[in-house]
Amino acid sequence: MSTIFDEQPDLDLDLEERHALRRVAGLSTELQDISEVEYRQLRLERVVLIGVWAEGSLASAENSLRELSRLAETAGSEVLDGLIQRRSRVDAATYVGSGKARELADIVAASGADTVICDGELTPSQLRRLESIVQVKVVDRTALILDIFAQHARSREGKAQVELAQLKYMLPRLRGWGESLSRQAGGRVAGGGGIGTRGPGETKLETDRRRLRARISRLQRDITNMSTGRKVQRGRRHRREVPSVVIAGYTNAGKSSLLNKLTGAGVLVEDALFATLDPTVRKATSPSGRDFTLTDTVGFVRHLPHQLVEAFRSTLEETAEADLILHVVDGSDPEPEAQLAAVRSVLAEIGAAHVTELVVVNKIDSADPVILQGLRAREPGSLSVSAKTGAGLVALGDAIEAALPRLDVQVKVTVPYSRGDLVAKAHATGEVLTAEHTAHGTLLEARVPPGLAAQLEAAQLEPAADERVQAQA
């Protein structure tokens, strides 16, 4: 095992490093006490992981491969081995280079694996060439994440979004095998075989592509129609001027657990990647009694497939239109800064970089104190909590209230008793300073949204009108 060398990206790499496939320890999934019959029923794929360490530190490359291992296990695979190839850049032909691809083929054959998973997105040509060398199925990180999303999607919209992402990924990777799928041509063709060799003009491969494009168009229309209801609900909340808070962050950072603690929502909580795909909106109340909505969103991950971001754009619009983003970070992760960078990259891609962000470091009950200290120094103003034990949640509630949009319209009006609904709305959506019951109505002094302020100002004219009517009588 070679030692870690100083990183000099523009210099030639050590020959020994370039010629070595480095095993990453602890990436073997052990199945114990399972009979052969039970094993066949599980239908687990036996996989070997392969990554290219082209930049950053060795620890970062190994953490990325360990995350790939968790993704593979979430998808239902048995991880047999994990390997890293040190290169200055990814090989354009086979991802790891032809020599290392042959070594990988020997490892696959010796371990009995039936699938190779690459820690990156492969081009169609890389996929074909690597598969032809290792002689087993090859999938990349993008295909693996799409498969996990397909397994976890529950709602009609979620399933449609995942299918759309899968089809967009699949379209450039369709391929034909053998003579039956070779290109056909009608009429006289240069180099053609003459009578008996001319086809109808469209191959099965071309037909499949046409069908995929038609299905993609249909899904895009369906998703647009399904997102209308959510837009209507957002419009109602905006008209009622209810602040919106969105919980965003890395997958398995504890977002759903935090939602349950803050609102008692009772949503599914699993120690698994991408357990939440469908957004959940719940009503929450600040310590002073101010109502706001709290939304749990899909988790992000390093190198989140672009197809998924595009397909889930209608769902992620909730984040871009929020008043506050609770950016939840897994404090127990060895590289929380990488999580922050990955999530912020996606937030920028969906147009949510301008939204006020409050960093919430979760799982402090199991975090390394040294990592926590460094994270707090790099993220001033962040809060440390534990959704499991409840530590820090009181301070989080106060911080959310302080970060909500200020209600700077202050009114002092006498609201007639016949408009008690306006008084109730002032308590629900504003900050009531004083409320005194008088002969004509409730003398109310409050800071409220502009729309409600106008309603209150108009309502206070009603008692005067009533008095004029009584005087005339």
Short mmCIF file of C-alpha atoms in Angstrom, two decimals:
data_model
loop_
_atom_site.label_atom_id
_atom_site.label_comp_id
_atom_site.label_asym_id
_atom_site.label_seq_id
_atom_site.Cartn_x
_atom_site.Cartn_y
_atom_site.Cartn_z
CA MET A 1 0.00 0.00 0.00
CA SER A 2 1.60 3.25 -1.10
CA THR A 3 1.53 6.37 1.02
CA ILE A 4 -0.37 9.57 0.26
CA PHE A 5 1.82 11.97 -1.72
CA ASP A 6 1.68 15.75 -1.91
CA GLU A 7 -0.86 16.84 -4.51
CA GLN A 8 0.66 18.54 -7.56
CA PRO A 9 -2.10 18.42 -10.19
CA ASP A 10 -0.05 19.78 -13.09
CA LEU A 11 2.94 17.46 -12.59
CA ASP A 12 3.38 13.87 -13.72
CA LEU A 13 2.02 11.40 -11.24
CA ASP A 14 4.19 8.86 -9.51
CA LEU A 15 4.57 5.76 -11.70
CA GLU A 16 3.74 3.47 -8.80
CA GLU A 17 0.56 5.39 -8.05
CA ARG A 18 -0.56 5.31 -11.67
CA HIS A 19 0.08 1.58 -11.98
CA ALA A 20 -1.86 0.64 -8.85
CA LEU A 21 -5.51 -0.10 -8.33
CA ARG A 22 -6.05 0.96 -4.71
CA ARG A 23 -8.54 -1.05 -2.67
CA VAL A 24 -10.81 0.90 -0.35
CA ALA A 25 -11.24 -0.95 2.93
CA GLY A 26 -14.60 -1.71 4.44
CA LEU A 27 -16.67 -1.85 1.25
CA SER A 28 -17.64 -5.50 1.38
CA THR A 29 -21.24 -6.26 2.26
CA GLU A 30 -21.30 -9.45 4.32
CA LEU A 31 -24.48 -11.57 4.22
CA GLN A 32 -24.68 -13.84 7.23
CA ASP A 33 -27.12 -16.61 8.17
CA ILE A 34 -28.87 -16.60 4.78
CA SER A 35 -29.57 -19.90 3.11
CA GLU A 36 -29.07 -20.45 -0.62
CA VAL A 37 -32.83 -20.43 -1.20
CA GLU A 38 -33.27 -17.16 0.70
CA TYR A 39 -30.33 -15.66 -1.18
CA ARG A 40 -31.91 -16.49 -4.56
CA GLN A 41 -35.12 -14.85 -3.41
CA LEU A 42 -33.27 -11.65 -2.51
CA ARG A 43 -31.89 -11.36 -6.07
CA LEU A 44 -29.06 -9.12 -4.96
CA GLU A 45 -26.68 -7.93 -7.64
CA ARG A 46 -23.07 -8.63 -6.82
CA VAL A 47 -21.12 -5.48 -7.63
CA VAL A 48 -17.56 -4.19 -7.78
CA LEU A 49 -17.09 -0.43 -7.40
CA ILE A 50 -14.47 1.49 -9.36
CA GLY A 51 -13.54 5.17 -9.03
CA VAL A 52 -10.96 7.53 -10.53
CA TRP A 53 -9.03 9.78 -8.17
CA ALA A 54 -8.25 12.73 -10.44
CA GLU A 55 -8.40 15.63 -7.97
CA GLY A 56 -8.60 16.37 -4.26
CA SER A 57 -7.23 14.20 -1.48
CA LEU A 58 -7.19 10.43 -1.12
CA ALA A 59 -9.59 10.72 1.85
CA SER A 60 -12.06 12.62 -0.30
CA ALA A 61 -11.85 10.00 -3.07
CA GLU A 62 -12.37 7.17 -0.57
CA ASN A 63 -15.34 8.96 1.05
CA SER A 64 -16.91 9.34 -2.40
CA LEU A 65 -16.52 5.61 -3.02
CA ARG A 66 -17.95 4.78 0.41
CA GLU A 67 -20.95 6.93 -0.45
CA LEU A 68 -21.24 5.01 -3.73
CA SER A 69 -21.20 1.81 -1.66
CA ARG A 70 -24.14 3.08 0.44
CA LEU A 71 -25.98 4.00 -2.73
CA ALA A 72 -25.40 0.52 -4.14
CA GLU A 73 -26.64 -1.12 -0.93
CA THR A 74 -29.70 1.17 -0.93
CA ALA A 75 -30.44 -0.07 -4.45
CA GLY A 76 -30.30 -3.67 -3.15
CA SER A 77 -26.81 -4.73 -4.23
CA GLU A 78 -24.12 -6.72 -2.47
CA VAL A 79 -20.80 -4.86 -2.62
CA LEU A 80 -17.89 -7.25 -3.13
CA ASP A 81 -14.99 -4.85 -3.63
CA GLY A 82 -14.13 -1.18 -4.09
CA LEU A 83 -11.18 0.11 -6.10
CA ILE A 84 -9.67 3.51 -6.90
CA GLN A 85 -7.40 4.29 -9.86
CA ARG A 86 -5.10 7.33 -9.49
CA ARG A 87 -5.01 9.29 -12.75
CA SER A 88 -4.45 12.89 -13.79
CA ARG A 89 -7.84 12.77 -15.56
CA VAL A 90 -10.51 10.24 -16.50
CA ASP A 91 -9.63 8.13 -19.55
CA ALA A 92 -11.76 9.27 -22.48
CA ALA A 93 -12.11 5.75 -23.89
CA THR A 94 -12.61 3.38 -20.95
CA TYR A 95 -12.83 5.64 -17.85
CA VAL A 96 -9.88 3.87 -16.12
CA GLY A 97 -7.62 3.11 -19.07
CA SER A 98 -7.43 -0.06 -21.14
CA GLY A 99 -4.81 -1.75 -18.95
CA LYS A 100 -6.66 -1.12 -15.72
CA ALA A 101 -9.91 -2.16 -17.41
CA ARG A 102 -8.36 -5.59 -18.10
CA GLU A 103 -7.18 -5.81 -14.48
CA LEU A 104 -10.71 -4.90 -13.41
CA ALA A 105 -12.04 -7.70 -15.62
CA ASP A 106 -9.81 -10.20 -13.78
CA ILE A 107 -11.04 -8.92 -10.39
CA VAL A 108 -14.66 -9.19 -11.54
CA ALA A 109 -14.13 -12.74 -12.75
CA ALA A 110 -12.35 -13.78 -9.54
CA SER A 111 -15.01 -12.28 -7.26
CA GLY A 112 -17.98 -13.57 -9.23
CA ALA A 113 -19.47 -10.11 -9.65
CA ASP A 114 -22.17 -9.50 -12.24
CA THR A 115 -22.06 -5.69 -12.27
CA VAL A 116 -19.46 -2.92 -12.20
CA ILE A 117 -20.51 0.50 -10.84
CA CYS A 118 -18.37 3.51 -11.75
CA ASP A 119 -18.13 6.52 -9.45
CA GLY A 120 -18.91 9.07 -12.15
CA GLU A 121 -21.09 9.58 -15.19
CA LEU A 122 -19.87 7.62 -18.22
CA THR A 123 -20.32 8.71 -21.80
CA PRO A 124 -22.12 6.21 -24.08
CA SER A 125 -18.80 5.23 -25.72
CA GLN A 126 -17.05 4.72 -22.34
CA LEU A 127 -19.94 2.54 -21.21
CA ARG A 128 -19.79 0.33 -24.31
CA ARG A 129 -16.00 -0.06 -24.32
CA LEU A 130 -15.68 -0.79 -20.61
CA GLU A 131 -18.54 -3.30 -20.80
CA SER A 132 -16.91 -5.08 -23.73
CA ILE A 133 -13.71 -5.50 -21.70
CA VAL A 134 -15.11 -6.56 -18.29
CA GLN A 135 -17.85 -8.71 -19.91
CA VAL A 136 -20.47 -7.84 -17.26
CA LYS A 137 -23.04 -5.10 -16.93
CA VAL A 138 -21.55 -1.64 -16.27
CA VAL A 139 -23.56 1.20 -14.75
CA ASP A 140 -22.46 4.64 -13.62
CA ARG A 141 -23.31 6.75 -10.58
CA THR A 142 -26.09 8.56 -12.43
CA ALA A 143 -27.88 5.34 -13.43
CA LEU A 144 -27.57 4.06 -9.86
CA ILE A 145 -29.15 7.19 -8.36
CA LEU A 146 -31.94 7.08 -10.94
CA ASP A 147 -32.62 3.46 -10.00
CA ILE A 148 -32.88 4.36 -6.28
CA PHE A 149 -35.27 7.19 -7.10
CA ALA A 150 -37.39 4.79 -9.16
CA GLN A 151 -37.62 2.39 -6.19
CA HIS A 152 -38.60 5.12 -3.70
CA ALA A 153 -41.05 7.19 -5.77
CA ARG A 154 -44.56 6.87 -4.34
CA SER A 155 -46.74 9.68 -5.67
CA ARG A 156 -47.97 9.89 -9.25
CA GLU A 157 -45.95 13.05 -9.83
CA GLY A 158 -42.82 11.57 -8.26
CA LYS A 159 -43.01 8.48 -10.48
CA ALA A 160 -43.51 10.62 -13.57
CA GLN A 161 -40.53 12.83 -12.66
CA VAL A 162 -38.24 9.83 -12.13
CA GLU A 163 -39.36 8.18 -15.37
CA LEU A 164 -38.69 11.42 -17.25
CA ALA A 165 -35.16 11.60 -15.82
CA GLN A 166 -34.51 7.95 -16.70
CA LEU A 167 -35.69 8.37 -20.29
CA LYS A 168 -33.56 11.49 -20.79
CA TYR A 169 -30.55 9.56 -19.49
CA MET A 170 -31.37 6.52 -21.61
CA LEU A 171 -32.00 8.31 -24.92
CA PRO A 172 -28.35 8.90 -25.96
CA ARG A 173 -27.37 5.46 -24.61
CA LEU A 174 -29.72 3.33 -26.70
CA ARG A 175 -27.76 0.85 -28.78
CA GLY A 176 -28.39 -2.05 -31.06
CA TRP A 177 -26.70 -5.42 -31.10
CA GLY A 178 -26.11 -7.66 -34.13
CA GLU A 179 -27.30 -7.55 -37.71
CA SER A 180 -30.99 -7.24 -36.84
CA LEU A 181 -30.46 -3.72 -35.54
CA SER A 182 -28.06 -2.47 -38.21
CA ARG A 183 -29.03 0.64 -40.16
CA GLN A 184 -31.45 -0.04 -43.02
CA ALA A 185 -31.96 2.05 -46.15
CA GLY A 186 -34.51 2.03 -48.93
CA GLY A 187 -33.73 2.43 -52.62
CA ARG A 188 -30.26 2.47 -54.14
CA VAL A 189 -27.54 2.97 -51.57
CA ALA A 190 -23.82 3.26 -52.13
CA GLY A 191 -22.23 0.02 -51.10
CA GLY A 192 -25.66 -1.59 -50.67
CA GLY A 193 -26.40 -5.23 -51.28
CA GLY A 194 -29.08 -4.66 -53.90
CA ILE A 195 -32.36 -6.58 -54.07
CA GLY A 196 -33.24 -8.39 -50.86
CA THR A 197 -31.07 -6.25 -48.61
CA ARG A 198 -33.04 -3.02 -48.57
CA GLY A 199 -35.10 -2.32 -45.46
CA PRO A 200 -38.10 -0.14 -44.65
CA GLY A 201 -35.98 2.92 -43.90
CA GLU A 202 -36.20 2.90 -40.10
CA THR A 203 -34.36 0.54 -37.77
CA LYS A 204 -35.64 -0.79 -34.45
CA LEU A 205 -33.09 1.49 -32.76
CA GLU A 206 -34.51 4.54 -34.50
CA THR A 207 -38.05 3.44 -33.69
CA ASP A 208 -37.14 3.12 -30.00
CA ARG A 209 -35.65 6.62 -30.02
CA ARG A 210 -38.76 8.05 -31.61
CA ARG A 211 -40.96 6.35 -29.01
CA LEU A 212 -38.76 7.60 -26.20
CA ARG A 213 -38.99 11.18 -27.46
CA ALA A 214 -42.77 10.89 -27.68
CA ARG A 215 -42.94 9.50 -24.12
CA ILE A 216 -40.67 12.29 -22.85
CA SER A 217 -42.96 14.92 -24.38
CA ARG A 218 -46.00 13.26 -22.81
CA LEU A 219 -44.38 13.12 -19.36
CA GLN A 220 -43.33 16.76 -19.55
CA ARG A 221 -46.93 17.77 -20.29
CA ASP A 222 -48.26 15.58 -17.47
CA ILE A 223 -45.79 17.00 -14.92
CA THR A 224 -46.69 20.55 -15.95
CA ASN A 225 -50.38 19.78 -15.41
CA MET A 226 -49.74 18.06 -12.07
CA SER A 227 -47.71 21.01 -10.77
CA THR A 228 -50.67 23.36 -11.27
CA GLY A 229 -52.30 22.30 -7.98
CA ARG A 230 -49.13 23.04 -6.02
CA LYS A 231 -48.86 26.48 -7.67
CA VAL A 232 -52.44 27.24 -6.67
CA GLN A 233 -51.69 26.29 -3.06
CA ARG A 234 -48.57 28.48 -3.05
CA GLY A 235 -50.63 31.36 -4.46
CA ARG A 236 -53.16 31.00 -1.66
CA ARG A 237 -50.40 31.09 0.97
CA HIS A 238 -48.88 34.18 -0.64
CA ARG A 239 -52.24 35.96 -0.69
CA ARG A 240 -52.70 35.14 2.97
CA GLU A 241 -49.07 36.24 3.46
CA VAL A 242 -48.04 33.10 5.34
CA PRO A 243 -44.20 32.86 5.41
CA SER A 244 -42.66 29.76 3.81
CA VAL A 245 -39.68 27.87 5.27
CA VAL A 246 -38.08 25.02 3.30
CA ILE A 247 -35.86 22.28 4.74
CA ALA A 248 -33.14 21.45 2.21
CA GLY A 249 -29.92 19.51 2.50
CA TYR A 250 -27.94 16.40 1.75
CA THR A 251 -29.67 13.06 1.60
CA ASN A 252 -29.96 11.33 4.97
CA ALA A 253 -28.97 14.51 6.84
CA GLY A 254 -32.07 14.22 9.05
CA LYS A 255 -34.45 16.64 7.30
CA SER A 256 -37.59 14.53 7.85
CA SER A 257 -36.66 13.93 11.50
CA LEU A 258 -36.31 17.67 11.97
CA LEU A 259 -39.71 18.27 10.32
CA ASN A 260 -41.31 15.75 12.69
CA LYS A 261 -39.73 17.38 15.74
CA LEU A 262 -40.80 20.89 14.75
CA THR A 263 -44.34 20.10 13.56
CA GLY A 264 -45.25 16.57 14.69
CA ALA A 265 -45.82 15.71 11.01
CA GLY A 266 -45.19 11.98 11.43
CA VAL A 267 -43.55 11.58 7.99
CA LEU A 268 -41.45 8.53 7.13
CA VAL A 269 -37.97 8.53 8.69
CA GLU A 270 -35.41 5.97 7.54
CA ASP A 271 -31.66 5.64 7.88
CA ALA A 272 -31.45 5.34 4.10
CA LEU A 273 -30.48 7.50 1.16
CA PHE A 274 -33.33 9.27 -0.66
CA ALA A 275 -36.06 8.01 1.68
CA THR A 276 -38.01 11.22 0.91
CA LEU A 277 -38.84 12.07 -2.71
CA ASP A 278 -42.23 13.75 -2.43
CA PRO A 279 -42.33 17.19 -0.74
CA THR A 280 -44.30 17.42 2.51
CA VAL A 281 -45.80 20.76 3.60
CA ARG A 282 -46.88 21.22 7.22
CA LYS A 283 -48.11 24.16 9.28
CA ALA A 284 -45.75 25.32 12.02
CA THR A 285 -45.93 28.02 14.69
CA SER A 286 -43.13 30.27 15.91
CA PRO A 287 -42.49 30.76 19.66
CA SER A 288 -44.53 34.01 19.58
CA GLY A 289 -47.45 32.26 17.86
CA ARG A 290 -46.82 33.32 14.28
CA ASP A 291 -47.88 30.75 11.67
CA PHE A 292 -45.62 29.65 8.80
CA THR A 293 -45.31 26.63 6.50
CA LEU A 294 -42.46 24.13 6.78
CA THR A 295 -41.65 22.04 3.70
CA ASP A 296 -39.53 18.87 3.60
CA THR A 297 -37.83 18.41 0.20
CA VAL A 298 -35.90 15.72 -1.65
CA GLY A 299 -32.31 15.30 -0.51
CA PHE A 300 -29.33 16.17 -2.67
CA VAL A 301 -26.08 14.30 -3.23
CA ARG A 302 -22.68 14.84 -4.82
CA HIS A 303 -22.94 14.87 -8.61
CA LEU A 304 -26.75 14.82 -8.52
CA PRO A 305 -27.77 13.89 -12.08
CA HIS A 306 -28.73 16.91 -14.15
CA GLN A 307 -31.67 14.92 -15.53
CA LEU A 308 -33.10 14.63 -12.01
CA VAL A 309 -32.73 18.34 -11.30
CA GLU A 310 -34.57 19.15 -14.52
CA ALA A 311 -37.29 16.54 -13.92
CA PHE A 312 -37.86 17.67 -10.30
CA ARG A 313 -37.70 21.38 -11.17
CA SER A 314 -41.45 21.83 -10.65
CA THR A 315 -41.13 20.30 -7.17
CA LEU A 316 -37.99 22.26 -6.32
CA GLU A 317 -39.71 25.55 -7.22
CA GLU A 318 -41.03 25.47 -3.65
CA THR A 319 -37.43 26.05 -2.49
CA ALA A 320 -36.76 28.94 -4.89
CA GLU A 321 -39.92 30.77 -3.74
CA ALA A 322 -39.37 30.27 0.00
CA ASP A 323 -38.70 33.05 2.51
CA LEU A 324 -36.10 30.98 4.37
CA ILE A 325 -34.08 27.81 3.69
CA LEU A 326 -33.05 25.60 6.60
CA HIS A 327 -29.90 24.05 5.15
CA VAL A 328 -29.50 20.83 7.16
CA VAL A 329 -26.01 19.30 7.32
CA ASP A 330 -25.08 15.90 8.72
CA GLY A 331 -22.60 16.78 11.46
CA SER A 332 -21.54 13.12 11.77
CA ASP A 333 -20.35 12.99 8.15
CA PRO A 334 -16.54 13.01 7.73
CA GLU A 335 -16.81 15.77 5.09
CA PRO A 336 -19.71 18.09 5.95
CA GLU A 337 -18.16 20.89 3.88
CA ALA A 338 -18.53 18.73 0.77
CA GLN A 339 -22.22 18.30 1.61
CA LEU A 340 -22.65 22.06 1.92
CA ALA A 341 -20.96 22.65 -1.43
CA ALA A 342 -23.03 19.99 -3.22
CA VAL A 343 -26.34 21.33 -1.89
CA ARG A 344 -25.47 24.96 -2.63
CA SER A 345 -24.55 23.99 -6.19
CA VAL A 346 -28.03 22.52 -6.75
CA LEU A 347 -29.71 25.49 -5.03
CA ALA A 348 -27.93 27.83 -7.43
CA GLU A 349 -28.98 25.67 -10.37
CA ILE A 350 -32.69 25.93 -9.46
CA GLY A 351 -32.51 29.67 -8.82
CA ALA A 352 -32.66 29.54 -5.01
CA ALA A 353 -29.24 31.02 -4.23
CA HIS A 354 -30.84 34.39 -3.32
CA VAL A 355 -33.08 32.93 -0.57
CA THR A 356 -31.99 33.57 3.02
CA GLU A 357 -30.14 30.50 4.33
CA LEU A 358 -29.84 29.23 7.90
CA VAL A 359 -27.31 26.40 8.27
CA VAL A 360 -28.46 23.74 10.75
CA VAL A 361 -25.85 21.16 11.76
CA ASN A 362 -27.79 18.02 12.74
CA LYS A 363 -26.77 14.77 14.50
CA ILE A 364 -24.44 16.51 16.95
CA ASP A 365 -25.07 13.62 19.36
CA SER A 366 -22.91 11.37 17.14
CA ALA A 367 -20.58 13.95 15.55
CA ASP A 368 -16.84 14.35 15.99
CA PRO A 369 -16.27 17.45 18.20
CA VAL A 370 -13.24 18.47 16.14
CA ILE A 371 -15.23 18.38 12.88
CA LEU A 372 -18.07 20.30 14.56
CA GLN A 373 -15.70 22.99 15.79
CA GLY A 374 -14.21 23.45 12.33
CA LEU A 375 -17.66 23.57 10.73
CA ARG A 376 -18.88 26.23 13.17
CA ALA A 377 -15.79 28.33 12.43
CA ARG A 378 -16.38 28.10 8.66
CA GLU A 379 -20.15 28.69 8.96
CA PRO A 380 -20.66 31.57 11.41
CA GLY A 381 -24.26 31.92 12.44
CA SER A 382 -24.97 28.21 12.04
CA LEU A 383 -26.94 26.30 14.68
CA SER A 384 -26.11 22.87 16.11
CA VAL A 385 -29.05 20.56 16.88
CA SER A 386 -29.97 16.92 17.32
CA ALA A 387 -33.35 15.90 15.94
CA LYS A 388 -32.89 12.61 17.82
CA THR A 389 -32.39 14.06 21.33
CA GLY A 390 -34.05 17.46 20.85
CA ALA A 391 -30.91 19.40 21.70
CA GLY A 392 -30.82 22.91 20.23
CA LEU A 393 -34.40 22.89 18.90
CA VAL A 394 -35.53 25.79 21.14
CA ALA A 395 -32.73 27.99 19.79
CA LEU A 396 -33.64 26.86 16.27
CA GLY A 397 -37.25 27.99 16.76
CA ASP A 398 -36.06 31.42 17.93
CA ALA A 399 -33.67 31.68 14.95
CA ILE A 400 -36.44 30.78 12.48
CA GLU A 401 -38.72 33.47 13.94
CA ALA A 402 -35.95 36.08 13.76
CA ALA A 403 -35.26 35.18 10.10
CA LEU A 404 -38.89 35.32 8.93
CA PRO A 405 -39.88 38.40 6.89
CA ARG A 406 -40.56 41.41 9.08
CA LEU A 407 -44.13 42.71 9.29
CA ASP A 408 -43.38 46.43 9.32
CA VAL A 409 -46.92 47.83 8.88
CA GLN A 410 -48.10 48.94 12.33
CA VAL A 411 -51.76 49.81 12.83
CA LYS A 412 -53.91 51.06 15.72
CA VAL A 413 -57.58 50.53 14.90
CA THR A 414 -60.92 49.80 16.55
CA VAL A 415 -62.26 46.64 14.93
CA PRO A 416 -66.05 46.12 15.32
CA TYR A 417 -67.11 42.94 17.05
CA SER A 418 -68.83 41.87 13.83
CA ARG A 419 -65.35 41.54 12.23
CA GLY A 420 -63.82 39.19 14.74
CA ASP A 421 -62.34 37.29 11.80
CA LEU A 422 -59.91 40.17 11.20
CA VAL A 423 -58.79 40.12 14.82
CA ALA A 424 -58.19 36.37 14.58
CA LYS A 425 -56.21 36.88 11.36
CA ALA A 426 -54.10 39.55 13.06
CA HIS A 427 -53.21 37.05 15.80
CA ALA A 428 -52.46 34.30 13.25
CA THR A 429 -50.43 36.22 10.66
CA GLY A 430 -49.15 39.26 12.56
CA GLU A 431 -47.79 40.41 15.89
CA VAL A 432 -50.46 41.79 18.21
CA LEU A 433 -49.02 44.40 20.59
CA THR A 434 -52.20 45.28 22.54
CA ALA A 435 -55.86 44.26 22.33
CA GLU A 436 -58.49 46.12 24.40
CA HIS A 437 -62.25 45.57 24.36
CA THR A 438 -64.26 48.84 24.12
CA ALA A 439 -67.91 49.76 23.62
CA HIS A 440 -67.59 49.82 19.85
CA GLY A 441 -65.18 46.93 19.31
CA THR A 442 -61.64 45.70 19.87
CA LEU A 443 -58.98 48.39 20.06
CA LEU A 444 -56.12 46.65 18.32
CA GLU A 445 -52.49 47.73 18.00
CA ALA A 446 -50.48 45.33 15.88
CA ARG A 447 -47.82 44.82 13.22
CA VAL A 448 -49.48 43.03 10.32
CA PRO A 449 -48.98 42.33 6.58
CA PRO A 450 -49.85 45.23 4.26
CA GLY A 451 -52.96 43.51 2.88
CA LEU A 452 -54.40 42.86 6.33
CA ALA A 453 -53.55 46.43 7.40
CA ALA A 454 -55.72 47.76 4.57
CA GLN A 455 -58.60 45.48 5.63
CA LEU A 456 -58.34 46.64 9.24
CA GLU A 457 -58.26 50.31 8.24
CA ALA A 458 -61.39 49.81 6.13
CA ALA A 459 -63.19 47.84 8.86
CA GLN A 460 -62.78 50.55 11.51
CA LEU A 461 -65.09 52.82 9.52
CA GLU A 462 -68.00 50.50 10.14
CA PRO A 463 -68.75 51.62 13.76
CA ALA A 464 -68.90 55.27 12.68
CA ALA A 465 -71.33 54.33 9.95
CA ASP A 466 -73.45 52.41 12.47
CA GLU A 467 -73.54 55.47 14.78
CA ARG A 468 -74.72 57.74 11.93
CA VAL A 469 -77.51 55.33 11.11
CA GLN A 470 -78.58 55.24 14.77
CA ALA A 471 -78.50 59.07 15.03
CA GLN A 472 -80.70 59.44 11.97
CA ALA A 473 -83.20 56.99 13.42
#
